[in-house]
Amino acid sequence: MLPMNTDQLAELLKELSAMKNALAQLLAEKEYMLIYDTVRLESEYMEKVGHLEYTIFHLDLKLKKLLRKIEIVRSKIAGNEPIDLEMIDAQIEREFAEDKKEDKKRSDHMSFVEEEDKKQKKLSKEHAKTLKEMYYKLAKKLHPDINPDITEQELALWHRVQRAYENRDLEEMTMLYEMYEQVLELESELTEREEIIKRIEKIRVLIAQTLADIAAIKSTFPFTFEQKLKDEDWLFAKNAINNQLHRQLKEEYGSQYELLRTMLSSVGILYF
């Protein structure tokens, strides 16, 4: 192993520090996108497009169940079989169990986004910026990808940092930041050239991976709609199509509902 002079060590440690800063910034950006931007964009999408899309999905499911009910009733009338509407409804619920789960999943997710958006709107832009800055500085010293040799105590502290960031808890994040503030500016104590180079190369790989993660996030919903949500022409056309589809489904449901009432009335069953 060749000896390393002070200047060489300083240059390598400077490079390592710069790489850590770059990775910490990217990780903070990635987490901000996942925690804050996702909620903001999903909430905006729901407000401008999504609520109507869910209403269409829900109504379409109701229509499919109604059509299935008509099919069963028609078959029983043709076969002169007794009609037990409760048993028919139970059968339809079993047949459409997976669709019902999907309907509930969408409804629950909308409620979740609405609640998260309410929390987020309570946080001022200044406080959100402060949270992000604290997260970035703490990540430089506590994120296990950047600091593979952190202690168990530091790892536990990092998990608290993550929870505070996810919960938008500025008070908790401030407390954690102050708790660890005295070591945030300390430089690496590494002195072995090979170990420093190894760390630099590992962080370089993590930077590339994090950049790829960010690109992947941007290529998925709701980020793929970020520009469209600002496009008034696209929004007008999208909602015009959805409103027309919604009207058609409502009319079809009403028509089929009346047909079912008429069919049941023909065999002496009142249906409301």
Short mmCIF file of C-alpha atoms in Angstrom, two decimals:
data_model
loop_
_atom_site.label_atom_id
_atom_site.label_comp_id
_atom_site.label_asym_id
_atom_site.label_seq_id
_atom_site.Cartn_x
_atom_site.Cartn_y
_atom_site.Cartn_z
CA MET A 1 0.00 0.00 0.00
CA LEU A 2 1.46 3.33 -1.08
CA PRO A 3 1.61 5.99 1.62
CA MET A 4 -0.83 8.88 1.17
CA ASN A 5 0.19 12.42 2.00
CA THR A 6 -2.02 14.94 3.75
CA ASP A 7 -2.98 16.74 0.53
CA GLN A 8 -4.08 13.49 -1.17
CA LEU A 9 -6.10 12.50 1.87
CA ALA A 10 -7.72 15.93 1.98
CA GLU A 11 -8.66 15.74 -1.72
CA LEU A 12 -10.21 12.28 -1.36
CA LEU A 13 -12.14 13.30 1.75
CA LYS A 14 -13.32 16.43 -0.06
CA GLU A 15 -14.56 14.28 -2.95
CA LEU A 16 -16.24 11.89 -0.51
CA SER A 17 -17.95 14.78 1.25
CA ALA A 18 -19.18 16.20 -2.06
CA MET A 19 -20.53 12.79 -3.09
CA LYS A 20 -22.31 12.43 0.25
CA ASN A 21 -23.86 15.85 -0.19
CA ALA A 22 -25.03 14.98 -3.69
CA LEU A 23 -26.54 11.67 -2.57
CA ALA A 24 -28.21 13.24 0.46
CA GLN A 25 -29.79 15.91 -1.74
CA LEU A 26 -31.06 13.31 -4.20
CA LEU A 27 -32.46 11.14 -1.41
CA ALA A 28 -34.19 14.18 0.09
CA GLU A 29 -35.63 15.03 -3.33
CA LYS A 30 -36.81 11.47 -3.84
CA GLU A 31 -38.50 11.31 -0.44
CA TYR A 32 -40.06 14.74 -0.97
CA MET A 33 -41.55 13.53 -4.25
CA LEU A 34 -42.93 10.36 -2.65
CA ILE A 35 -44.29 12.01 0.49
CA TYR A 36 -45.30 15.53 -0.56
CA ASP A 37 -45.50 15.83 -4.34
CA THR A 38 -47.41 12.57 -4.74
CA VAL A 39 -50.13 13.73 -2.35
CA ARG A 40 -50.24 17.21 -3.90
CA LEU A 41 -50.58 15.89 -7.44
CA GLU A 42 -53.01 13.10 -6.57
CA SER A 43 -55.19 15.59 -4.70
CA GLU A 44 -55.14 17.95 -7.67
CA TYR A 45 -55.93 15.08 -10.05
CA MET A 46 -58.86 13.97 -7.89
CA GLU A 47 -60.24 17.49 -7.68
CA LYS A 48 -60.03 18.12 -11.41
CA VAL A 49 -60.61 14.63 -12.88
CA GLY A 50 -60.44 11.75 -10.45
CA HIS A 51 -63.67 12.15 -8.48
CA LEU A 52 -65.71 11.96 -11.66
CA GLU A 53 -63.69 8.97 -12.88
CA TYR A 54 -64.41 7.14 -9.63
CA THR A 55 -68.12 8.01 -9.89
CA ILE A 56 -68.10 6.48 -13.38
CA PHE A 57 -66.32 3.35 -12.15
CA HIS A 58 -68.78 2.97 -9.26
CA LEU A 59 -71.84 3.52 -11.46
CA ASP A 60 -70.54 1.12 -14.10
CA LEU A 61 -70.16 -1.55 -11.42
CA LYS A 62 -73.74 -0.91 -10.22
CA LEU A 63 -74.98 -1.26 -13.81
CA LYS A 64 -73.13 -4.55 -14.31
CA LYS A 65 -74.67 -5.94 -11.13
CA LEU A 66 -78.11 -4.74 -12.20
CA LEU A 67 -77.76 -6.37 -15.62
CA ARG A 68 -76.72 -9.62 -13.96
CA LYS A 69 -79.78 -9.40 -11.71
CA ILE A 70 -82.02 -8.92 -14.74
CA GLU A 71 -80.39 -11.94 -16.38
CA ILE A 72 -81.07 -14.17 -13.35
CA VAL A 73 -84.65 -12.93 -12.90
CA ARG A 74 -85.42 -13.39 -16.60
CA SER A 75 -84.09 -16.95 -16.44
CA LYS A 76 -86.23 -17.77 -13.40
CA ILE A 77 -89.36 -16.28 -14.97
CA ALA A 78 -88.76 -18.28 -18.16
CA GLY A 79 -88.31 -21.46 -16.12
CA ASN A 80 -91.27 -20.68 -13.89
CA GLU A 81 -88.98 -20.84 -10.85
CA PRO A 82 -89.55 -19.03 -7.53
CA ILE A 83 -87.75 -15.68 -7.25
CA ASP A 84 -85.94 -14.97 -3.99
CA LEU A 85 -84.45 -11.50 -4.37
CA GLU A 86 -82.30 -11.78 -1.24
CA MET A 87 -80.70 -14.98 -2.52
CA ILE A 88 -80.17 -13.40 -5.93
CA ASP A 89 -78.53 -10.35 -4.34
CA ALA A 90 -76.26 -12.59 -2.26
CA GLN A 91 -75.26 -14.53 -5.38
CA ILE A 92 -74.44 -11.31 -7.26
CA GLU A 93 -72.36 -10.00 -4.35
CA ARG A 94 -70.32 -13.20 -4.43
CA GLU A 95 -69.86 -12.99 -8.20
CA PHE A 96 -68.72 -9.37 -8.02
CA ALA A 97 -66.62 -9.70 -4.85
CA GLU A 98 -63.35 -8.76 -6.57
CA ASP A 99 -64.93 -5.75 -8.28
CA LYS A 100 -66.35 -4.66 -4.94
CA LYS A 101 -62.87 -4.89 -3.37
CA GLU A 102 -61.46 -2.72 -6.17
CA ASP A 103 -64.28 -0.20 -5.68
CA LYS A 104 -63.55 -0.01 -1.93
CA LYS A 105 -59.81 0.22 -2.58
CA ARG A 106 -60.33 3.24 -4.84
CA SER A 107 -62.74 4.87 -2.41
CA ASP A 108 -60.40 4.31 0.56
CA HIS A 109 -57.43 5.67 -1.38
CA MET A 110 -59.31 8.84 -2.26
CA SER A 111 -60.19 9.31 1.41
CA PHE A 112 -56.55 8.73 2.38
CA VAL A 113 -55.28 11.29 -0.13
CA GLU A 114 -57.85 13.82 1.04
CA GLU A 115 -56.73 13.41 4.66
CA GLU A 116 -53.04 13.61 3.75
CA ASP A 117 -53.70 16.70 1.66
CA LYS A 118 -55.42 18.36 4.62
CA LYS A 119 -52.34 17.66 6.78
CA GLN A 120 -50.07 18.97 4.06
CA LYS A 121 -52.01 22.20 3.59
CA LYS A 122 -51.63 22.94 7.30
CA LEU A 123 -47.87 23.05 6.73
CA SER A 124 -46.64 26.35 5.30
CA LYS A 125 -44.18 26.39 2.39
CA GLU A 126 -41.56 27.78 4.78
CA HIS A 127 -42.05 24.90 7.22
CA ALA A 128 -41.99 22.35 4.40
CA LYS A 129 -38.69 23.83 3.19
CA THR A 130 -37.28 23.69 6.74
CA LEU A 131 -38.30 20.03 7.08
CA LYS A 132 -36.61 19.17 3.79
CA GLU A 133 -33.39 20.98 4.78
CA MET A 134 -33.24 19.23 8.16
CA TYR A 135 -33.92 15.88 6.51
CA TYR A 136 -31.11 16.50 4.02
CA LYS A 137 -28.59 17.43 6.72
CA LEU A 138 -29.54 14.50 8.93
CA ALA A 139 -29.43 12.11 5.96
CA LYS A 140 -25.79 13.04 5.35
CA LYS A 141 -24.87 11.66 8.77
CA LEU A 142 -27.54 9.06 9.49
CA HIS A 143 -28.77 7.53 6.23
CA PRO A 144 -27.43 3.94 6.23
CA ASP A 145 -26.71 4.04 2.47
CA ILE A 146 -24.43 7.03 2.97
CA ASN A 147 -23.02 5.90 6.32
CA PRO A 148 -22.77 2.09 6.42
CA ASP A 149 -20.93 2.12 9.76
CA ILE A 150 -23.53 4.00 11.85
CA THR A 151 -24.36 2.59 15.26
CA GLU A 152 -27.63 0.91 16.23
CA GLN A 153 -28.50 4.02 18.22
CA GLU A 154 -27.93 6.22 15.18
CA LEU A 155 -30.01 3.86 13.01
CA ALA A 156 -32.88 4.10 15.50
CA LEU A 157 -32.53 7.88 15.38
CA TRP A 158 -32.67 7.76 11.56
CA HIS A 159 -35.93 5.81 11.70
CA ARG A 160 -37.35 8.57 13.90
CA VAL A 161 -36.19 11.14 11.35
CA GLN A 162 -37.98 9.23 8.59
CA ARG A 163 -41.21 9.01 10.60
CA ALA A 164 -41.08 12.73 11.42
CA TYR A 165 -40.58 13.55 7.72
CA GLU A 166 -43.40 11.25 6.61
CA ASN A 167 -45.73 12.69 9.27
CA ARG A 168 -44.71 16.28 8.46
CA ASP A 169 -43.86 16.67 12.14
CA LEU A 170 -41.74 19.82 12.27
CA GLU A 171 -41.57 19.82 16.08
CA GLU A 172 -40.20 16.26 16.21
CA MET A 173 -37.79 16.90 13.33
CA THR A 174 -36.48 20.04 15.04
CA MET A 175 -35.91 18.13 18.27
CA LEU A 176 -34.02 15.36 16.43
CA TYR A 177 -31.98 17.91 14.51
CA GLU A 178 -30.97 19.72 17.69
CA MET A 179 -30.19 16.40 19.37
CA TYR A 180 -27.71 15.52 16.61
CA GLU A 181 -26.64 19.04 15.61
CA GLN A 182 -23.20 18.93 17.25
CA VAL A 183 -22.01 16.14 14.93
CA LEU A 184 -23.67 17.27 11.69
CA GLU A 185 -20.65 19.28 10.56
CA LEU A 186 -18.01 16.70 11.49
CA GLU A 187 -16.03 15.34 8.58
CA SER A 188 -15.24 11.71 7.93
CA GLU A 189 -12.56 10.16 10.14
CA LEU A 190 -11.48 7.72 7.43
CA THR A 191 -7.74 7.68 6.81
CA GLU A 192 -7.22 4.62 4.57
CA ARG A 193 -7.06 5.46 0.84
CA GLU A 194 -8.64 2.18 -0.29
CA GLU A 195 -11.57 2.54 2.11
CA ILE A 196 -12.23 6.13 1.06
CA ILE A 197 -12.15 5.20 -2.64
CA LYS A 198 -14.42 2.25 -1.93
CA ARG A 199 -16.92 4.57 -0.21
CA ILE A 200 -16.77 7.03 -3.11
CA GLU A 201 -17.47 4.30 -5.67
CA LYS A 202 -20.35 2.91 -3.61
CA ILE A 203 -21.92 6.35 -3.28
CA ARG A 204 -21.46 6.93 -7.02
CA VAL A 205 -23.48 3.75 -7.68
CA LEU A 206 -26.14 4.87 -5.20
CA ILE A 207 -26.36 8.27 -6.88
CA ALA A 208 -26.97 6.60 -10.25
CA GLN A 209 -29.54 4.29 -8.67
CA THR A 210 -31.33 7.19 -6.95
CA LEU A 211 -31.41 9.19 -10.18
CA ALA A 212 -32.96 6.16 -11.88
CA ASP A 213 -35.49 5.88 -9.03
CA ILE A 214 -36.44 9.54 -9.44
CA ALA A 215 -36.83 9.10 -13.20
CA ALA A 216 -39.02 6.02 -12.59
CA ILE A 217 -41.20 7.95 -10.13
CA LYS A 218 -41.65 10.75 -12.67
CA SER A 219 -42.77 8.21 -15.27
CA THR A 220 -45.66 6.95 -13.11
CA PHE A 221 -49.01 8.32 -11.92
CA PRO A 222 -49.62 11.03 -10.77
CA PHE A 223 -46.41 12.64 -12.11
CA THR A 224 -47.28 11.71 -15.70
CA PHE A 225 -50.29 14.03 -15.39
CA GLU A 226 -48.47 17.00 -13.83
CA GLN A 227 -48.36 19.03 -17.05
CA LYS A 228 -51.80 17.91 -18.23
CA LEU A 229 -53.36 19.18 -15.00
CA LYS A 230 -52.13 22.65 -15.97
CA ASP A 231 -53.56 22.33 -19.50
CA GLU A 232 -57.07 23.83 -19.53
CA ASP A 233 -57.80 22.44 -23.02
CA TRP A 234 -56.90 18.90 -21.95
CA LEU A 235 -58.97 19.21 -18.77
CA PHE A 236 -61.97 20.52 -20.71
CA ALA A 237 -61.79 17.68 -23.26
CA LYS A 238 -61.19 15.02 -20.60
CA ASN A 239 -64.11 16.12 -18.46
CA ALA A 240 -66.40 16.55 -21.47
CA ILE A 241 -65.81 12.89 -22.36
CA ASN A 242 -66.25 11.75 -18.76
CA ASN A 243 -69.41 13.80 -18.25
CA GLN A 244 -70.94 12.33 -21.39
CA LEU A 245 -70.04 8.81 -20.26
CA HIS A 246 -71.51 9.53 -16.82
CA ARG A 247 -74.79 10.73 -18.34
CA GLN A 248 -75.00 7.66 -20.56
CA LEU A 249 -74.41 5.32 -17.62
CA LYS A 250 -77.05 7.09 -15.52
CA GLU A 251 -79.58 6.87 -18.34
CA GLU A 252 -78.77 3.21 -18.97
CA TYR A 253 -79.02 2.38 -15.29
CA GLY A 254 -82.39 4.11 -15.01
CA SER A 255 -83.69 2.32 -18.10
CA GLN A 256 -82.52 -1.10 -16.90
CA TYR A 257 -83.90 -0.47 -13.42
CA GLU A 258 -87.34 0.22 -14.87
CA LEU A 259 -87.07 -2.95 -16.97
CA LEU A 260 -86.35 -4.99 -13.82
CA ARG A 261 -89.33 -3.42 -12.03
CA THR A 262 -91.59 -4.29 -14.98
CA MET A 263 -90.32 -7.88 -15.12
CA LEU A 264 -90.87 -8.41 -11.39
CA SER A 265 -94.26 -6.70 -11.52
CA SER A 266 -95.34 -9.20 -14.18
CA VAL A 267 -94.99 -12.00 -11.61
CA GLY A 268 -96.55 -10.01 -8.76
CA ILE A 269 -93.39 -8.70 -7.07
CA LEU A 270 -93.14 -5.02 -6.20
CA TYR A 271 -89.61 -3.64 -6.55
CA PHE A 272 -88.43 -0.20 -5.46
#
